[in-house]
Coordinates of C-alpha atoms (C1' of nucleotides) in Angstrom, one line a residue:
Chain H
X1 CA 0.0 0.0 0.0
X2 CA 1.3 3.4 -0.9
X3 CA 2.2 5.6 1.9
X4 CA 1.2 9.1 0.2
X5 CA -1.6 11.2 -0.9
X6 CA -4.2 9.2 1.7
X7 CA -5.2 11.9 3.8
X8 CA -8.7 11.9 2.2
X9 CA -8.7 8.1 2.0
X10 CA -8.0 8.0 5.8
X11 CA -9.8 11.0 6.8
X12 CA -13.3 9.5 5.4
X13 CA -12.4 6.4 6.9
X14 CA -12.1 7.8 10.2
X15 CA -15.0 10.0 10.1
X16 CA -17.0 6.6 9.4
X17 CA -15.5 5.2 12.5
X18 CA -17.8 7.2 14.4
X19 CA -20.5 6.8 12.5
X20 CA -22.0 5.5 9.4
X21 CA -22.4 9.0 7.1
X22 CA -23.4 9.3 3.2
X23 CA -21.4 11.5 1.1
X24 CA -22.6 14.7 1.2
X25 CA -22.2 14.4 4.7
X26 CA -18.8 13.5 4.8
X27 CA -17.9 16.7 2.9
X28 CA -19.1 18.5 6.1
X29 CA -17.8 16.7 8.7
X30 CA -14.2 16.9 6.9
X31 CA -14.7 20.4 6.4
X32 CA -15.6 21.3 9.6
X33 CA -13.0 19.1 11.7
X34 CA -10.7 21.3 9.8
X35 CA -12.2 24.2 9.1
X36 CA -12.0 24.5 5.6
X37 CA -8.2 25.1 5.2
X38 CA -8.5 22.3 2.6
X39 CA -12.0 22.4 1.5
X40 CA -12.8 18.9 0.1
X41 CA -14.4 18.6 -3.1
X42 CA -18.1 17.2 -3.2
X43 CA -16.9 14.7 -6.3
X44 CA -14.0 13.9 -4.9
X45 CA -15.7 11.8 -1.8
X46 CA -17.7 9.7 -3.8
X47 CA -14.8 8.7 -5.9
X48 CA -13.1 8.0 -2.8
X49 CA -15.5 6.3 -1.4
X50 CA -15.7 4.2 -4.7
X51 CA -12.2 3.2 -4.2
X52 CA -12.6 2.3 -0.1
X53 CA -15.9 0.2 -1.0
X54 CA -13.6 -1.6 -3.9
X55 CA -10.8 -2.1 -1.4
X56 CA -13.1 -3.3 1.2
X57 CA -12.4 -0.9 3.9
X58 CA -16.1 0.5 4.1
X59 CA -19.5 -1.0 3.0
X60 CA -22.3 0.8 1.4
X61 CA -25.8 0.8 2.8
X62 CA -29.5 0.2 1.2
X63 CA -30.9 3.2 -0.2
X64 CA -32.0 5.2 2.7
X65 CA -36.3 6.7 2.7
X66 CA -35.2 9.5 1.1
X67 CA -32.3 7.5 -1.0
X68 CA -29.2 8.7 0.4
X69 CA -27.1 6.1 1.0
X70 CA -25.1 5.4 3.7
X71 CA -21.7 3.9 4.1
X72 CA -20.4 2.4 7.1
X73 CA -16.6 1.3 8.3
X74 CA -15.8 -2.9 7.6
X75 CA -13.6 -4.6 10.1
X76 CA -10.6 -4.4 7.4
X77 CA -11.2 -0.2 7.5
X78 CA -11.1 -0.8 11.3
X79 CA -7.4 -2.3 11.0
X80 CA -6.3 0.0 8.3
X81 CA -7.9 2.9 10.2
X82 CA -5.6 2.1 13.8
X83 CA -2.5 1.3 11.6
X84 CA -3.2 4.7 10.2
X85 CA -3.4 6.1 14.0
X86 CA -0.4 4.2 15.1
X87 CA 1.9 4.5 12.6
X88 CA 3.7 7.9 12.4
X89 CA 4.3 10.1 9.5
X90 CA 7.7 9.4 8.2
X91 CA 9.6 12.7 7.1
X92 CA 11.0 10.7 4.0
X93 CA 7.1 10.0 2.6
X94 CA 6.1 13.4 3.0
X95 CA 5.2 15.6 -0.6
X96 CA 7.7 17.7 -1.7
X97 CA 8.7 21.0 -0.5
X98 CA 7.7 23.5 -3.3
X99 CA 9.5 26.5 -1.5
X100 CA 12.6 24.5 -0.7
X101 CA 13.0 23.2 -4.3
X102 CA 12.1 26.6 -5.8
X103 CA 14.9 28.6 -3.2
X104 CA 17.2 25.7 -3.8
X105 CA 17.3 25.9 -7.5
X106 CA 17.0 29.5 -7.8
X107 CA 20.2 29.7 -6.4
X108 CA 21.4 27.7 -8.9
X109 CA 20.0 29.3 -11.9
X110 CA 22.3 32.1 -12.8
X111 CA 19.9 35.4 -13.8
X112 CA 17.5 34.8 -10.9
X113 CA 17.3 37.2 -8.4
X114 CA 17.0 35.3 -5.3
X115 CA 16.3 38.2 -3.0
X116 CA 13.5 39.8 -4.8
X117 CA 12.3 35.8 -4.7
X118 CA 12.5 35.5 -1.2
X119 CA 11.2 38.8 -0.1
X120 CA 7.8 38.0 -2.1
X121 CA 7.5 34.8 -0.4
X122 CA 7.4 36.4 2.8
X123 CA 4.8 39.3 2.4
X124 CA 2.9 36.3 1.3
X125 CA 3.7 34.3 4.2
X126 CA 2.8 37.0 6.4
X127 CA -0.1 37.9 4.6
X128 CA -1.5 34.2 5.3
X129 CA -0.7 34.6 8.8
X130 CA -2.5 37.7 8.9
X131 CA -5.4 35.9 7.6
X132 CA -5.2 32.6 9.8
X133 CA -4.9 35.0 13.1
X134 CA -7.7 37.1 12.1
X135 CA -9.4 33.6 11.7
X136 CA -8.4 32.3 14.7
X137 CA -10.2 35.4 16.5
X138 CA -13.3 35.5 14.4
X139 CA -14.8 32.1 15.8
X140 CA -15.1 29.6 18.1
X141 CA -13.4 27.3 16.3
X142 CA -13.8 23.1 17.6
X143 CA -10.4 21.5 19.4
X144 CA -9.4 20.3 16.0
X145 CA -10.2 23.0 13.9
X146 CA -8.2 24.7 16.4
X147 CA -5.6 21.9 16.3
X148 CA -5.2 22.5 12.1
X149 CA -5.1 26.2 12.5
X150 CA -2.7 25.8 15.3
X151 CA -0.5 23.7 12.9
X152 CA -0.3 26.4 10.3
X153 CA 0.3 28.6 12.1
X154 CA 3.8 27.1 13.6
X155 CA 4.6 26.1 9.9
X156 CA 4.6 29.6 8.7
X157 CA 6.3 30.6 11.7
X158 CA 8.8 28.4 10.2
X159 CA 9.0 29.3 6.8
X160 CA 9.3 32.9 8.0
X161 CA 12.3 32.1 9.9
X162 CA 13.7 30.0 7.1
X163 CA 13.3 32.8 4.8
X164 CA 14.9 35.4 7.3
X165 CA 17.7 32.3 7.7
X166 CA 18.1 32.4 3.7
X167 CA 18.1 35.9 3.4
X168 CA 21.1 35.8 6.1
X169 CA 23.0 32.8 4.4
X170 CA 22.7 34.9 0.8
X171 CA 24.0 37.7 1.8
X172 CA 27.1 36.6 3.8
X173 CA 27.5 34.5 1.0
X174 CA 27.5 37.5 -1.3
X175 CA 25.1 37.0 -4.2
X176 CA 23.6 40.2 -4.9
X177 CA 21.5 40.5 -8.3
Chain D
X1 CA -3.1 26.1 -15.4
X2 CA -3.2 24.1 -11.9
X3 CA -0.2 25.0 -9.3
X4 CA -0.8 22.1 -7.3
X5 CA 2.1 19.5 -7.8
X6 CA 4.3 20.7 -10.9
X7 CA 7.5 20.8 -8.0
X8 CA 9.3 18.5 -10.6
X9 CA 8.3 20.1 -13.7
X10 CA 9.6 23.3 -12.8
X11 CA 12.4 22.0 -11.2
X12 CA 13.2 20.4 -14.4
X13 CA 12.4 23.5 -16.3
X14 CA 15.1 25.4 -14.1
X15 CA 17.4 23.2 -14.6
X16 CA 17.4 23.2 -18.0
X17 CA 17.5 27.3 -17.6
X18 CA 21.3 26.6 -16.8
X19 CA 21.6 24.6 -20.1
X20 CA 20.3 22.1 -22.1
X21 CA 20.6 18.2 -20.6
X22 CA 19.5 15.1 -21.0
X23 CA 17.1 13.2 -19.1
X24 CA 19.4 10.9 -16.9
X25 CA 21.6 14.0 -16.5
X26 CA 18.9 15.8 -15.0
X27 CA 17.9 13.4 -12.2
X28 CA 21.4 13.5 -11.2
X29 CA 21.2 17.3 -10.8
X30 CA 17.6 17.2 -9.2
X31 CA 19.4 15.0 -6.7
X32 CA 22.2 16.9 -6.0
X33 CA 20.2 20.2 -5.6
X34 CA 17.8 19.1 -3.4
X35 CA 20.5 16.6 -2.0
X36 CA 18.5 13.3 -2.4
X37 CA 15.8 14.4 0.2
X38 CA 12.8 13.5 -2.5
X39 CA 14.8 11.3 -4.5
X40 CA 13.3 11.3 -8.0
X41 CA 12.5 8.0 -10.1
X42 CA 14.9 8.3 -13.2
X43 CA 11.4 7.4 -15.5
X44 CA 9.6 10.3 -13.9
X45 CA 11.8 12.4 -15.7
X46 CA 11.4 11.2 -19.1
X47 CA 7.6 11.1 -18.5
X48 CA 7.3 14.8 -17.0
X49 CA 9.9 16.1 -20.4
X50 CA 7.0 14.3 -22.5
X51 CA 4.7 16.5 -20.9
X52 CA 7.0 19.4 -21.0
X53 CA 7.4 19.1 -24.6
X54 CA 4.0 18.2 -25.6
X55 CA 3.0 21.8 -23.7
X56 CA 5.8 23.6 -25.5
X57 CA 8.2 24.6 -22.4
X58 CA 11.4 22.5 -23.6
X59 CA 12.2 21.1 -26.9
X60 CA 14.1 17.9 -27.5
X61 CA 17.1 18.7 -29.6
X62 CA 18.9 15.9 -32.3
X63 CA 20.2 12.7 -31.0
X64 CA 23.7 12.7 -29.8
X65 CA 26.8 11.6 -31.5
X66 CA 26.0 8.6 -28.5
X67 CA 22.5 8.8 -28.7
X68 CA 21.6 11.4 -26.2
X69 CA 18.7 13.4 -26.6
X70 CA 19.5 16.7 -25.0
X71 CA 16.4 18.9 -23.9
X72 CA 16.3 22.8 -24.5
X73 CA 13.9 25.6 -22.6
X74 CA 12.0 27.3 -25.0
X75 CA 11.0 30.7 -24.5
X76 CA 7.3 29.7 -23.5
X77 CA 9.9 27.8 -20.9
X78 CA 11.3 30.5 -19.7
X79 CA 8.4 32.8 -19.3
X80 CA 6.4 29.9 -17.4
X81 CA 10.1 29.7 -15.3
X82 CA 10.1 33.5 -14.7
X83 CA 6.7 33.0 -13.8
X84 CA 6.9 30.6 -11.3
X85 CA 10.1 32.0 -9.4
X86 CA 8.0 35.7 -9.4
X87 CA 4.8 33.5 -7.8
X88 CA 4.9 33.0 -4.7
X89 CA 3.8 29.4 -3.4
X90 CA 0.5 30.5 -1.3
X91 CA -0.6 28.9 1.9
X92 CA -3.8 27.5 0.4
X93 CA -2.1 25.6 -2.7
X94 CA 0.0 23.5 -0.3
X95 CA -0.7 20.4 -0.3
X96 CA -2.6 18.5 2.7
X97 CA -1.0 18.2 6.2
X98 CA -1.6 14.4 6.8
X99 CA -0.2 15.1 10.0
X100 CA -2.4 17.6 11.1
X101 CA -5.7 15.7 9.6
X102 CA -4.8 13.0 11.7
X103 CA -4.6 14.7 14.4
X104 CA -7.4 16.8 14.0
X105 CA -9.4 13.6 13.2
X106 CA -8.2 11.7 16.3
X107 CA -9.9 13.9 18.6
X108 CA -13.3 13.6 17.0
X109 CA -12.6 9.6 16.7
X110 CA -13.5 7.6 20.3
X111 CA -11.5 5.1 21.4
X112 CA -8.4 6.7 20.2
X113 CA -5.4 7.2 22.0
X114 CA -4.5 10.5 21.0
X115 CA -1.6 10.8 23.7
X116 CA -0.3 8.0 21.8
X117 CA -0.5 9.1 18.9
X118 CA 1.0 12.2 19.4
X119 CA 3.8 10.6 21.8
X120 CA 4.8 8.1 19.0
X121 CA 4.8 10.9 16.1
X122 CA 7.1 12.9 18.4
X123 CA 9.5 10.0 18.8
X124 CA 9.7 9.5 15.0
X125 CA 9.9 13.4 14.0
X126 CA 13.0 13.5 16.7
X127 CA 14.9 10.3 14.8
X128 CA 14.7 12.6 11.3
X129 CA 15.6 15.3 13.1
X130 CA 18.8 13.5 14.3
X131 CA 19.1 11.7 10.7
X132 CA 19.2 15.5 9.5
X133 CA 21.3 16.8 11.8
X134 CA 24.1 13.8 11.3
X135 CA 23.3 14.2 7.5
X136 CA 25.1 17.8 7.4
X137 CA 27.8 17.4 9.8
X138 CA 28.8 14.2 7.5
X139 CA 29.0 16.2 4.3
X140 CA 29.8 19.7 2.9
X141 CA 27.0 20.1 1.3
X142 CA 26.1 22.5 -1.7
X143 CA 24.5 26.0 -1.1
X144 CA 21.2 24.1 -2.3
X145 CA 21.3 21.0 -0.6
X146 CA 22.4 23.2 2.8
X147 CA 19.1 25.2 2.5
X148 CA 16.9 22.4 1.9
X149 CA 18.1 20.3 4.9
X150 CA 17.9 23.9 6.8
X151 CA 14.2 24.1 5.5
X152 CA 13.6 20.2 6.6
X153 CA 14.9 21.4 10.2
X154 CA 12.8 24.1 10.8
X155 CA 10.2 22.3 9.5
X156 CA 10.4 19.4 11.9
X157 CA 11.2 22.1 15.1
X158 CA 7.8 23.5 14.3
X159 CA 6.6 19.8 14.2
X160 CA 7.5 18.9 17.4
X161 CA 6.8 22.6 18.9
X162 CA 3.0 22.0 17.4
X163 CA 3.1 18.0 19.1
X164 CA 4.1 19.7 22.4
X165 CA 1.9 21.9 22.1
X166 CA -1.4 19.5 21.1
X167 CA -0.1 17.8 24.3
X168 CA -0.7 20.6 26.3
X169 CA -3.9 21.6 24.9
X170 CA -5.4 17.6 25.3
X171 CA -4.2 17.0 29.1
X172 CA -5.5 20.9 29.5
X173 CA -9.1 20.3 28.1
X174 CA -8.7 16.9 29.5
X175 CA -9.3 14.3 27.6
X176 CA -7.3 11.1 28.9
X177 CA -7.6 7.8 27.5
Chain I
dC1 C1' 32.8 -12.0 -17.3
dG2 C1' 29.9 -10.1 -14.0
dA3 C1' 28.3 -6.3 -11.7
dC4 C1' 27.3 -1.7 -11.8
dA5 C1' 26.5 2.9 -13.5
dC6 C1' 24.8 5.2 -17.6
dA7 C1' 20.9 6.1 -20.6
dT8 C1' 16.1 5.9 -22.4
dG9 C1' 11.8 4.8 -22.4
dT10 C1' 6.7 2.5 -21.6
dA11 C1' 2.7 0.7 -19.1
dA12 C1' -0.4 0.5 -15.5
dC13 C1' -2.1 2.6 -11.8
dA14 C1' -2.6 5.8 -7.7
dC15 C1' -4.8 9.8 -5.9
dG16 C1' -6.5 14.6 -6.6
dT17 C1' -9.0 18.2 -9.3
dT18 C1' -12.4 20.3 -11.9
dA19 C1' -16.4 20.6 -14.5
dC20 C1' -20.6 18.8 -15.5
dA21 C1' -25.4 16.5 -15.1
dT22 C1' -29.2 15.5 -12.4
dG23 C1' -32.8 15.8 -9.1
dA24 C1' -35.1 16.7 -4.3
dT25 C1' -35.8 19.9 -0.7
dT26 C1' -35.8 24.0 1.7
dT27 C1' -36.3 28.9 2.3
dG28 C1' -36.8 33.8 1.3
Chain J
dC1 C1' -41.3 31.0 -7.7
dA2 C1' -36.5 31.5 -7.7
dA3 C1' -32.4 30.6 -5.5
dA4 C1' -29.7 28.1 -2.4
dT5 C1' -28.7 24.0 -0.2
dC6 C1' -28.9 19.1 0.0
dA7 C1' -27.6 14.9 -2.4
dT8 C1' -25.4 11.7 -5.8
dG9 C1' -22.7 10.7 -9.2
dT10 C1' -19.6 10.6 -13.8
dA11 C1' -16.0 12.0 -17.1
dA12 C1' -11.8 13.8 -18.4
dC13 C1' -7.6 15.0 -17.1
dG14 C1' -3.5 16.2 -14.2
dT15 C1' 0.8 14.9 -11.8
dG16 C1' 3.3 11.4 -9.3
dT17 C1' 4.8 6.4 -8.5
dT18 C1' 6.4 2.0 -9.5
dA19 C1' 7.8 -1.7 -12.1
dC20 C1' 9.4 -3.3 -16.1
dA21 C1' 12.1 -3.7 -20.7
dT22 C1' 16.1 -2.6 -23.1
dG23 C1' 20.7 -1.6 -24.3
dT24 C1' 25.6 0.5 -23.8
dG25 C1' 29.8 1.3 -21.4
dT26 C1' 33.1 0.6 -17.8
dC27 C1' 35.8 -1.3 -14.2
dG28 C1' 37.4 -4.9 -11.1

DNA sequence: CGACACATGTAACACGTTACATGATTTG
DNA sequence: CAAATCATGTAACGTGTTACATGTGTCG
């Protein structure tokens, strides 16, 4: 079993664990356990759900009274679900860093100036802080919406330092233009 | 045009900036760049210059006196190049924090040891730190390499800043077991 | 000669994304 | 009644991943 790209699979499945849900209301619960920051395509959970039925990690329902259908969590979604929970994400099968490659090769690509690159990748940075902060304040946002926003925020904290850190490095190093 | 995962194709597409290669030669320099972090599948390559050339960014020049097909940037290359050094990679294009879904979904799941969860992530983020921090006392690495292993490390401090601090938050609202 | 790096490619498949089609129900 | 929301799906396409096939050159 592949190791990336399964936060959808996983998430549905785990929203099933608590209960059996149909689609549509998948969308929601995904969305509001965290809080939109990757709103989820209505399409996309039913073709997930397609793939988990064919896999055999959830079962679909009969046809509900007013014909939504339900899906609920099989035994082997169970198992996959806690391996999910147990195992830890490994920094090796994580996506790739867009900002780090793009940084990294600018550097390398004579005619590209790297300042100008980083500096615009910080007001934008900052400007997305700006936004999740005033988002933070604006609601009363659930533990793991809080949790999500909580993440991002001490990611862009990061990046922000790793730009300032680049900036520094650059400099000493002496590339101007 | 999407801006979701095209880190390879612009990486490629920078590459080739610095002058025209071939398609084995450029996995080799992916690798050294970004210092083998996201190693890259040698037939990924020739796949994504397919797709390069089939959208007009690179052109594939005459075989080799050893039959070497070297790849050019066009000039529809080099504006899509300028273009993405000038853009800077927003916070809502990223891709999906699997971490952070999981955690975020592992408080809404019952019967989930969160603690757990968190505790063993922890342990495993602290090994790739360590593997990181070995990894560029061992070497001298690159300008590029040395500012994407920097990027990796700030990246996994603000992990484990954001585990300590869902710790905190879980014993705080309570919710043992 | 055997193993390994160099070099090029293809095929099958994965997940993710968007756009579209369709209809029922609710609400202003 | 019109618009929005609820609800289900499909089709086409994108990048990324892996495994496989094929051949050359080099070095011990």
């Amino acid at each position: 079993m592949h190791t990336q790209y399964m936060s959808i699979r996983h998430g549905l499945l785990a929203l099933l664990e608590r209960e059996p849900m149909y689609g549509y209301q998948l969308r929601t619960e995904f969305d509001t356990a965290t809080g939109s920051t990757w709103p989820l395509n209505v399409g996309q959970v039913y073709t997930t759900l397609a793939r988990l039925e064919r896999d055999g990690l959830v079962a679909a329902g009969e046809q509900d009274d007013d014909g939504k259908v339900r899906y609920a969590i099989t035994d082997a979604g169970r198992a996959e679900l806690r391996e999910w929970f147990g195992t830890p994400v490994e920094a090796t099968d994580r996506p790739r860093d867009e900002l780090a490659i793009k940084l990294a090769l600018a550097v390398t690509v004579p005619g590209v100036d790297v300042a100008s690159v980083v500096q615009r990748q910080r007001a934008s940075t900052m400007t997305s802080m700006q936004d999740l902060t005033r988002l933070k304040r604006s609601g009363d946002p659930s533990l793991s919406w809080s949790l999500v926003l909580d993440a991002m925020r001490f990611q862009l904290e990061a990046e922000l330092r790793w730009l300032d850190h680049c900036e520094t490095v650059l400099t000493r190093t002496g590339a101007p233009r």
